[in-house]
JSON list of C-alpha atoms in Angstrom, two decimals:
[
{"chain": "Z", "resi": 21, "resn": "TYR", "atom": "CA", "xyz": [7.62, -9.71, -23.42]},
{"chain": "Z", "resi": 22, "resn": "PRO", "atom": "CA", "xyz": [8.09, -7.66, -20.23]},
{"chain": "Z", "resi": 23, "resn": "ASP", "atom": "CA", "xyz": [11.49, -6.07, -19.51]},
{"chain": "Z", "resi": 24, "resn": "HIS", "atom": "CA", "xyz": [11.56, -7.83, -16.15]},
{"chain": "Z", "resi": 25, "resn": "PRO", "atom": "CA", "xyz": [10.15, -11.35, -16.76]},
{"chain": "Z", "resi": 26, "resn": "THR", "atom": "CA", "xyz": [9.58, -13.78, -13.91]},
{"chain": "Z", "resi": 27, "resn": "LYS", "atom": "CA", "xyz": [12.24, -16.30, -12.93]},
{"chain": "Z", "resi": 28, "resn": "GLN", "atom": "CA", "xyz": [10.28, -19.04, -14.72]},
{"chain": "Z", "resi": 29, "resn": "GLN", "atom": "CA", "xyz": [9.98, -16.97, -17.91]},
{"chain": "Z", "resi": 30, "resn": "LYS", "atom": "CA", "xyz": [13.61, -15.83, -17.66]},
{"chain": "Z", "resi": 31, "resn": "ARG", "atom": "CA", "xyz": [14.71, -19.06, -19.41]},
{"chain": "Z", "resi": 32, "resn": "ASP", "atom": "CA", "xyz": [12.08, -18.63, -22.14]},
{"chain": "Z", "resi": 33, "resn": "VAL", "atom": "CA", "xyz": [13.08, -15.01, -22.73]},
{"chain": "Z", "resi": 34, "resn": "LYS", "atom": "CA", "xyz": [16.64, -16.12, -23.45]},
{"chain": "Z", "resi": 35, "resn": "GLU", "atom": "CA", "xyz": [15.42, -18.20, -26.41]},
{"chain": "Z", "resi": 36, "resn": "LEU", "atom": "CA", "xyz": [13.31, -15.29, -27.66]}
]
């Protein structure tokens, strides 16, 4: 995933 995900993806990145 990108180093600077969007605000919506920010939550998903936390789980990853």
